[in-house]
Amino acid sequence: MSMTSSFFCSLDEVKKILDKFYKRKEIQKLGADYGLDARLFHQAFISFRNYIMQSHSLDVDIHIILNDICFSAAHVDDLFPFFLRHAKQIFPVLECKDDLRKISDLRIPPNWYPEARAIQRKIIFHSGPTNSGKTYHAIQKYLSAKSGVYCGPLKLLAHEIFEKSNAAGVPCDLVTGEERVTIDADGKQAAHVACTVEMCSVTTPYEVAVIDEIQMIKDPARGWAWTRALLGLCAEEVHLCGESAAIDLVTELMYTTGEEVEVRNYKRLTPISVLDHALESLDNLRPGDCIVCFSKNDIYSVSRQIEIRGLESAVIYGSLPPGTKLAQAKKFNDPDDPCKILVATDAIGMGLNLSIRRIIFYSLIKPTINEKGEKEIEPITTSQALQIAGRAGRFSSKYKEGEVTTMNREDLSLLREILNRHVDPIKAAGLHPTAEQIEMFAYHLPDTTLANLIDIFVDFSQVDGQYFVCNMDDFKFSAELIQHIPLSLRVRYVFCTAPINKKQPFVCSSLLQFARQYSRNEPLTFSWLRRYIKWPLLPPKNIKDLMDLEAVHDVLDLYLWLSYRFIDMFPDASLIRDLQKELDGVIQDGVHNITKLIKISESHKLLNLESLSAENQSRLSGTSKGQARRMRGTKTLGSKAAEPPGPDAGEKSLASRLVQQGLLTADMLKQLEKEWLTQQTEHGKDRTEPETPSPSKGTRRKKKESDSD
């Protein structure tokens, strides 16, 4: 039925009826009762109005009610059943919202683990700072038990306990996302297992369980794994190791399970002191020093300057393979090796045994990504500072007293302030939807994409004040990446939980390629993968080559991770592991010669580092001081505190320096230029200055940079 030829009332009258319907608070309240919040109500109304005004075959019942309202034979509220019917068509979630709320009810997580609830567990919290012996005492209980599980935050830590246990004559298996090692020659499982926390079994009974770094239960992305281990491990004794900030939350959570928490407090075994003077110059470095940086560019720059002074340094940062990190740590710790200086990121905070005398913070600024995916520049937290500073003067190292200072004098007082702050108690533990929950959602919403299912789940989820739903952005990123590939929901879910670095384009494209091969039912064989990564790979000639090799190593990690979930489709795990070890050796050689790679990269303009002039080599350039000044109260890039480096920073443009320091990205630079040019166009229309020539593009860029500063 054509709307335009069948209404007795005019189009204007129909518009007025719809507007009146939309503005009625009673209607909005009624919509809320059916699950239509303000956003959904608005979207549903726009669609409903367009349907009525533009449809050439309007439903007869809507046609009749609109005419009745026009002639006062019905009330505008009588439109609601038709509006609700339309809303349910465009938002299928409304039809089953009660079921979805039940599925996403996360208010009683302890009930998810019946095996753990069937026993009365003893919970012991080993609380203390770094180098206090808390983990040592928990591990001793683990080793003396008939059976046990160690749950750590890093593969390196799981490997360490695996090796310690077997060296102590306690047979122990290893389980990480990418690796399974059974110590028994016949493949029989050992009574002890060391694993990464995500991989622990919540159905296997143990005498003793150890959960390391329990404070990570608050981690926005991984906190769910610690919550699962804490609530679900089926062990007679559960030993928790971590910061005192987690004691109150753990006690509250265990109260809901009917289990008491015994707290054992530990003090640091060796003294550590904050020096009353900053390093100020790399000429003042001593054996056992570790310079901590928060960007790769700073790592490269400092390493280069140390080499200029005729010193050797080891380098450790997060994206290096575990084998390379261990090799660099061994090089630094070896008393017979000429390498006595370490340059590292906060990756040294846990997982590596290092013989450090003095920690030197090159900067107190750490770039972070907020919940909106935006880059923020903020000072490190007290927890982070304590974790890093605590690496100096370890009980097991040759330096029995630790020292902490900063590179720049201006940062020293702030470092003291950060270290002396009280660490706020942890308020909530992370949770994560399971594959089963998402499958039940998909049953009710069969045409919804996985990324949208996650959004709907988070919207509908109900948690009490002791929990929060972990950030699912990485999961959604992978879901959107492989959305167009035909996969079953369970397989798609597994692919999306694969840990990848979404900043690495090659790793992302590899996940896509792996999923495509899987969907075609084509096994990813050793020979196929060799061709895909273009093996054999050449040793790195510059820093870019080194970063590319690190990305390939991550791709091999991804293959190994998937091989334990889809063994038939990823059949050559052992061959790939051998290949990865060979690649690790190539990367180790590259890192060993990193200063040479930096020099080559600079000469070919592949790396933009500030070089020091001869007269200023007695101390670092003003850039570091600029960073110290910027850090005061700085939370966003455009704050007033973000001032330029000192005059000895050279003639390099401000934009180049900000990019080099990690304070500005190329995309941000383009956006700033675009906004500045737009402003100039708007303000310049009414302003003419004949005596001043119009600025060139280069002049505009310079002006923009000054404004951004």
XYZ file of C-alpha atoms in Angstrom, residues 82-611:
530
model
C 4.201 -1.241 16.170
C 7.343 0.682 17.138
C 8.451 -2.150 19.433
C 7.838 -4.734 16.706
C 10.016 -2.712 14.337
C 12.709 -2.244 17.015
C 12.891 -6.003 17.581
C 13.380 -6.537 13.850
C 16.408 -4.241 13.703
C 17.676 -5.185 17.185
C 17.146 -8.967 17.538
C 18.747 -8.754 20.969
C 15.469 -7.332 22.328
C 13.655 -10.590 21.638
C 15.943 -12.554 23.926
C 17.324 -9.967 26.302
C 16.284 -11.921 29.399
C 18.122 -15.007 28.175
C 21.168 -12.921 27.265
C 21.212 -11.306 30.695
C 21.242 -14.738 32.307
C 24.067 -15.940 30.070
C 26.182 -12.841 30.756
C 25.529 -12.804 34.501
C 29.044 -12.727 35.950
C 28.096 -11.949 39.524
C 29.083 -15.249 41.179
C 32.349 -16.442 39.535
C 33.247 -18.884 42.357
C 30.349 -21.085 41.216
C 32.068 -21.645 37.857
C 34.596 -23.959 39.522
C 32.755 -26.858 41.233
C 35.934 -28.932 41.718
C 37.565 -26.169 43.765
C 34.349 -25.559 45.730
C 34.173 -29.254 46.604
C 37.304 -29.001 48.787
C 38.362 -26.678 51.592
C 41.508 -24.984 50.355
C 44.149 -23.293 52.500
C 45.118 -19.874 51.080
C 48.545 -18.421 51.993
C 49.446 -14.935 50.772
C 53.214 -14.263 50.639
C 53.381 -10.463 50.652
C 56.468 -8.357 50.167
C 58.553 -6.186 47.844
C 60.900 -7.509 45.184
C 63.884 -9.476 46.517
C 62.162 -10.326 49.796
C 62.150 -14.110 49.417
C 58.367 -14.416 49.181
C 58.421 -16.476 45.982
C 61.319 -18.575 47.259
C 59.326 -19.730 50.297
C 56.277 -20.541 48.155
C 58.419 -22.540 45.711
C 59.956 -24.515 48.577
C 56.451 -25.678 49.550
C 55.820 -26.498 45.885
C 58.981 -28.613 45.605
C 58.315 -30.531 48.835
C 54.719 -31.399 47.872
C 53.628 -34.695 46.309
C 52.133 -32.725 43.396
C 52.058 -29.086 42.450
C 51.440 -26.411 39.840
C 53.293 -23.122 39.399
C 51.441 -20.349 37.557
C 53.591 -17.449 36.346
C 52.989 -14.327 34.266
C 55.791 -14.994 31.761
C 57.194 -17.882 29.762
C 60.620 -17.039 31.204
C 59.369 -17.534 34.765
C 57.657 -20.811 33.901
C 60.903 -22.006 32.263
C 62.905 -20.977 35.329
C 60.714 -22.988 37.736
C 60.665 -25.914 35.264
C 64.477 -25.994 35.254
C 64.836 -25.420 39.024
C 62.371 -28.185 39.820
C 64.046 -30.780 37.606
C 67.492 -29.709 38.832
C 66.272 -30.308 42.405
C 65.240 -33.854 41.495
C 61.524 -33.076 41.335
C 60.229 -34.175 37.893
C 58.328 -31.255 36.384
C 56.569 -30.656 33.065
C 56.291 -27.334 31.243
C 53.118 -25.899 29.725
C 52.943 -22.507 27.996
C 50.768 -21.264 25.188
C 53.425 -22.187 22.627
C 55.203 -25.113 24.250
C 54.575 -28.451 26.000
C 57.503 -30.342 27.516
C 56.918 -33.701 29.206
C 59.947 -34.725 31.218
C 59.092 -38.431 31.204
C 60.520 -40.258 28.176
C 57.283 -42.230 27.744
C 55.148 -39.104 27.764
C 53.617 -39.724 31.187
C 52.616 -36.511 32.933
C 54.737 -35.517 35.923
C 53.129 -34.715 39.263
C 54.517 -31.164 39.051
C 53.966 -28.666 36.262
C 55.203 -25.128 35.645
C 52.952 -23.092 33.386
C 51.943 -19.615 32.336
C 48.895 -18.573 34.327
C 46.516 -18.733 31.350
C 47.381 -22.410 30.819
C 46.751 -23.798 34.305
C 44.230 -26.610 34.690
C 41.293 -25.966 37.031
C 40.181 -29.615 37.022
C 43.435 -31.391 37.921
C 43.890 -31.932 41.687
C 47.197 -30.788 43.259
C 48.601 -30.722 46.754
C 50.179 -27.263 46.304
C 49.567 -24.457 43.812
C 51.644 -21.281 43.481
C 50.222 -18.192 41.766
C 52.969 -15.631 41.143
C 52.482 -11.841 40.818
C 48.910 -12.029 42.126
C 48.592 -8.215 41.885
C 48.195 -8.703 38.134
C 44.629 -9.765 38.878
C 43.869 -6.086 38.189
C 45.484 -6.086 34.729
C 42.987 -4.606 32.221
C 43.700 -7.269 29.603
C 45.030 -10.357 31.437
C 43.547 -10.020 34.922
C 40.938 -12.713 34.178
C 43.660 -15.397 34.151
C 44.676 -14.650 37.756
C 41.012 -14.545 38.826
C 40.435 -17.933 37.195
C 43.504 -19.434 38.885
C 42.652 -17.962 42.291
C 39.044 -19.140 42.275
C 39.455 -22.327 40.268
C 42.693 -24.144 41.140
C 41.861 -27.461 42.760
C 44.691 -27.565 45.312
C 44.831 -28.273 49.035
C 47.138 -25.276 49.513
C 47.185 -22.218 47.264
C 50.222 -19.956 47.729
C 49.920 -16.430 46.375
C 52.978 -14.208 45.824
C 52.733 -10.493 45.223
C 52.257 -6.948 46.422
C 50.432 -6.122 49.644
C 48.013 -3.999 47.577
C 46.190 -7.222 46.624
C 45.672 -8.566 50.169
C 42.304 -6.894 50.866
C 40.773 -7.899 47.534
C 41.986 -11.500 47.814
C 40.593 -11.689 51.342
C 37.211 -10.407 50.152
C 37.106 -12.849 47.241
C 38.015 -15.776 49.461
C 35.325 -14.739 51.935
C 32.768 -15.455 49.184
C 34.186 -18.989 48.830
C 34.274 -19.585 52.584
C 38.079 -19.761 52.663
C 40.357 -17.847 55.031
C 43.559 -16.142 53.945
C 46.782 -16.437 55.938
C 49.106 -13.490 55.230
C 52.869 -13.868 55.591
C 54.789 -10.599 55.305
C 58.375 -10.379 54.074
C 60.933 -7.598 54.112
C 63.558 -6.923 51.480
C 66.646 -9.082 52.032
C 69.162 -6.485 50.862
C 69.137 -2.703 51.378
C 68.347 -0.332 48.540
C 68.808 3.427 48.569
C 67.875 6.359 46.374
C 71.018 8.335 45.698
C 71.150 12.056 46.418
C 72.666 12.791 43.010
C 71.705 11.990 39.412
C 74.049 10.355 36.909
C 73.887 13.420 34.609
C 76.521 12.042 32.223
C 77.178 8.645 30.698
C 80.824 9.281 31.580
C 79.824 8.474 35.158
C 78.688 4.906 34.415
C 80.093 2.103 36.568
C 80.108 -1.711 36.185
C 76.748 -3.137 37.227
C 74.756 -0.111 36.033
C 71.421 -0.561 34.293
C 69.862 2.338 32.391
C 66.095 1.913 32.121
C 64.399 3.509 29.107
C 60.754 3.490 28.055
C 61.164 3.621 24.281
C 63.211 1.715 21.734
C 64.628 4.929 20.326
C 66.057 5.774 23.749
C 67.495 2.249 23.938
C 69.220 2.760 20.585
C 70.420 6.269 21.435
C 71.872 5.345 24.829
C 73.516 2.181 23.464
C 75.165 4.250 20.745
C 76.478 6.814 23.218
C 77.862 4.102 25.499
C 79.726 2.561 22.570
C 81.203 5.965 21.665
C 82.714 5.968 25.163
C 84.431 2.654 24.481
C 82.120 0.606 26.718
C 80.106 -2.518 25.931
C 76.447 -2.831 26.852
C 73.823 -5.559 26.850
C 70.362 -4.702 25.557
C 66.999 -6.078 26.713
C 63.559 -4.932 25.578
C 60.095 -6.466 25.471
C 59.825 -7.605 21.842
C 63.056 -9.617 21.925
C 62.610 -13.413 21.930
C 63.041 -15.062 25.357
C 66.228 -16.789 24.215
C 67.789 -13.478 23.212
C 66.816 -11.872 26.527
C 68.439 -14.745 28.418
C 71.569 -14.508 26.258
C 71.876 -10.774 26.918
C 71.260 -11.319 30.651
C 73.975 -14.007 30.727
C 76.384 -11.678 28.902
C 75.751 -8.907 31.440
C 75.996 -11.236 34.466
C 79.186 -12.981 33.322
C 82.081 -11.581 35.420
C 84.547 -12.554 32.679
C 82.637 -10.732 29.930
C 83.754 -7.152 29.197
C 80.089 -6.112 29.032
C 79.350 -4.413 32.363
C 76.462 -2.077 31.440
C 72.828 -2.982 30.725
C 70.396 -0.845 28.717
C 66.841 -2.072 29.088
C 63.159 -1.268 29.167
C 60.849 -2.196 32.027
C 60.972 -5.745 30.586
C 63.577 -6.388 33.322
C 60.871 -5.855 35.970
C 60.215 -9.590 36.202
C 61.401 -12.871 34.712
C 65.168 -12.296 34.558
C 67.893 -12.786 37.163
C 70.258 -9.859 36.765
C 73.302 -8.778 38.728
C 72.573 -5.045 38.912
C 74.288 -2.625 41.288
C 72.502 0.575 40.275
C 69.249 1.312 38.428
C 69.304 4.588 36.477
C 65.985 5.873 35.154
C 66.757 7.556 31.839
C 63.284 9.085 32.012
C 60.233 8.798 34.262
C 57.831 9.111 31.334
C 56.171 6.042 29.902
C 53.908 6.186 26.805
C 50.701 4.258 27.409
C 47.541 3.490 25.442
C 44.312 4.457 27.200
C 40.940 2.708 26.991
C 40.064 4.679 23.842
C 43.210 3.506 22.086
C 44.820 6.934 22.381
C 48.470 7.415 23.271
C 49.124 9.141 26.592
C 52.399 10.307 28.089
C 52.414 9.839 31.848
C 54.889 9.310 34.691
C 55.392 5.717 35.743
C 53.284 4.462 38.645
C 54.615 3.717 42.105
C 54.103 0.005 41.533
C 56.112 0.133 38.290
C 58.886 2.194 39.868
C 59.196 -0.175 42.842
C 59.239 -3.224 40.570
C 62.054 -1.810 38.427
C 64.073 -0.231 41.249
C 63.892 -3.505 43.165
C 66.050 -5.207 40.539
C 69.145 -3.500 42.013
C 71.135 -5.332 44.693
C 69.467 -8.743 44.488
C 70.191 -11.237 47.268
C 71.487 -13.802 44.769
C 73.734 -11.342 42.895
C 77.249 -10.175 43.720
C 75.899 -6.722 44.603
C 74.376 -6.989 48.075
C 73.266 -3.346 48.195
C 71.171 -1.671 45.553
C 71.146 1.937 44.397
C 68.598 3.895 42.397
C 68.896 7.252 40.684
C 67.926 9.155 37.537
C 69.763 10.350 34.476
C 68.726 13.957 35.050
C 68.952 16.006 38.221
C 65.455 17.422 37.682
C 63.909 13.939 37.863
C 65.435 12.883 41.160
C 62.950 14.583 43.494
C 60.047 13.206 41.479
C 61.504 9.692 41.638
C 61.645 9.989 45.444
C 58.061 11.199 45.468
C 56.870 8.306 43.280
C 58.718 5.686 45.337
C 57.371 7.074 48.620
C 53.746 7.141 47.530
C 51.365 4.650 49.055
C 50.298 1.981 46.558
C 46.502 2.070 46.352
C 44.748 -1.180 47.270
C 43.468 -3.183 44.295
C 39.704 -2.822 44.068
C 38.550 -5.390 41.499
C 39.536 -8.596 39.702
C 39.253 -9.181 35.950
C 36.773 -11.499 34.230
C 36.513 -12.707 30.626
C 33.643 -14.321 28.667
C 34.198 -17.989 27.893
C 33.773 -19.641 24.497
C 30.652 -21.390 25.827
C 29.047 -18.092 26.819
C 29.754 -16.566 23.423
C 28.353 -19.661 21.696
C 25.129 -19.307 23.686
C 24.944 -15.652 22.662
C 25.432 -16.671 19.028
C 22.588 -19.188 19.319
C 20.210 -16.327 20.142
C 21.843 -13.884 17.682
C 22.924 -16.088 14.759
C 23.491 -13.254 12.270
C 25.689 -11.156 14.575
C 29.437 -10.908 14.006
C 31.794 -12.108 16.718
C 33.057 -8.577 17.417
C 29.465 -7.383 17.879
C 28.679 -10.399 20.069
C 31.492 -9.294 22.363
C 30.117 -5.735 22.487
C 26.626 -7.014 23.293
C 28.016 -9.379 25.933
C 29.895 -6.553 27.658
C 26.780 -4.326 27.508
C 24.583 -7.026 29.051
C 27.122 -8.386 31.528
C 26.434 -7.962 35.216
C 29.319 -7.917 37.697
C 29.468 -6.994 41.346
C 31.873 -4.428 42.766
C 34.688 -6.911 43.263
C 35.029 -7.679 39.538
C 35.315 -5.992 36.147
C 35.134 -7.261 32.567
C 38.591 -7.194 30.981
C 39.352 -5.058 27.958
C 38.427 -7.019 24.819
C 39.914 -4.651 22.228
C 42.638 -7.058 21.080
C 40.096 -9.861 20.755
C 37.762 -7.623 18.734
C 40.672 -6.468 16.561
C 41.384 -10.075 15.568
C 37.659 -10.820 15.154
C 37.246 -7.946 12.706
C 40.474 -8.912 10.929
C 39.247 -12.427 10.076
C 35.514 -11.678 9.968
C 35.166 -12.328 6.222
C 36.789 -15.777 6.465
C 34.303 -18.670 6.790
C 35.014 -20.370 10.125
C 32.886 -22.010 12.785
C 32.260 -19.839 15.831
C 34.410 -22.004 18.137
C 37.352 -21.968 15.707
C 36.927 -18.221 15.150
C 36.936 -17.674 18.933
C 40.190 -19.634 19.324
C 41.900 -17.662 16.527
C 40.837 -14.420 18.206
C 42.324 -15.437 21.556
C 45.726 -16.044 19.944
C 48.178 -13.517 21.451
C 49.447 -11.217 18.703
C 51.080 -7.808 18.587
C 48.603 -5.785 16.565
C 51.278 -3.126 15.992
C 53.167 -5.604 13.790
C 51.567 -5.641 10.306
C 53.299 -8.890 9.323
C 52.001 -10.677 12.430
C 48.454 -9.441 11.744
C 48.574 -10.474 8.096
C 49.916 -13.877 9.188
C 46.934 -14.447 11.482
C 44.728 -13.636 8.503
C 46.660 -15.991 6.223
C 46.632 -18.807 8.787
C 42.863 -18.466 9.205
C 42.380 -18.464 5.422
C 44.436 -21.653 5.046
C 42.470 -23.265 7.852
C 39.138 -22.354 6.247
C 40.282 -24.065 3.035
C 41.182 -27.169 5.033
C 44.778 -26.841 3.810
C 47.295 -27.873 6.521
C 50.008 -25.331 7.254
C 53.067 -27.503 6.774
C 56.715 -26.815 7.485
C 57.507 -26.346 3.810
C 54.535 -23.979 3.361
C 55.630 -21.827 6.297
C 59.235 -21.724 5.093
C 58.025 -20.322 1.784
C 55.675 -17.905 3.542
C 58.392 -16.329 5.727
C 60.937 -16.561 2.882
C 63.354 -18.753 4.807
C 66.334 -18.721 5.062
C 66.506 -15.196 6.443
C 69.635 -13.078 6.213
C 71.333 -11.587 9.287
C 70.083 -8.030 9.989
C 71.973 -5.220 8.298
C 70.163 -2.418 10.127
C 67.613 -1.843 12.874
C 64.662 -2.267 10.503
C 65.937 -5.720 9.528
C 66.221 -6.622 13.206
C 62.628 -5.535 13.866
C 61.470 -7.582 10.862
C 63.194 -10.666 12.271
C 61.485 -10.090 15.624
C 58.140 -10.009 13.784
C 58.944 -13.320 12.049
C 59.769 -14.827 15.448
C 56.325 -13.694 16.663
C 54.735 -15.367 13.623
C 56.457 -18.645 14.504
C 55.154 -18.221 18.073
C 51.668 -17.790 16.609
C 52.055 -21.027 14.605
C 53.177 -22.925 17.711
C 50.295 -21.499 19.764
C 47.772 -22.624 17.147
C 49.478 -26.014 16.742
C 48.385 -27.017 20.246
C 44.779 -26.065 19.485
C 44.561 -27.438 15.914
C 47.193 -30.150 15.734
C 45.938 -31.570 12.402
C 46.055 -28.209 10.622
C 49.370 -27.080 12.165
C 51.172 -30.437 12.125
C 54.859 -29.487 12.152
C 55.346 -27.870 15.564
C 58.647 -29.633 16.321
C 60.180 -28.551 12.992
C 58.936 -24.993 13.474
C 60.443 -24.936 16.976
C 63.828 -25.911 15.544
C 63.435 -23.185 12.939
C 62.580 -20.682 15.671
C 65.691 -21.607 17.659
C 67.788 -20.986 14.556
C 66.072 -17.624 14.065
C 66.660 -16.797 17.736
C 70.376 -17.268 17.099
C 70.260 -14.865 14.152
C 68.465 -12.274 16.304
C 70.975 -12.786 19.143
C 73.822 -12.018 16.737
C 71.967 -8.914 15.579
C 71.427 -7.645 19.132
C 75.055 -8.427 19.979
C 76.032 -6.066 17.163
C 73.216 -3.619 17.793
C 75.415 -0.535 17.888
C 76.720 -1.391 14.416
C 73.144 -1.740 13.188
C 72.292 1.632 14.753
C 75.215 3.320 12.998
C 74.234 1.836 9.635
C 70.606 2.828 10.169
C 71.602 6.400 11.006
C 73.876 6.670 7.991
C 71.054 5.496 5.715
C 68.546 7.735 7.547
C 66.512 4.667 8.589
C 66.745 5.727 12.224
C 66.378 9.278 13.508
C 68.520 9.597 16.605
C 70.054 12.690 18.081
C 73.817 12.565 17.862
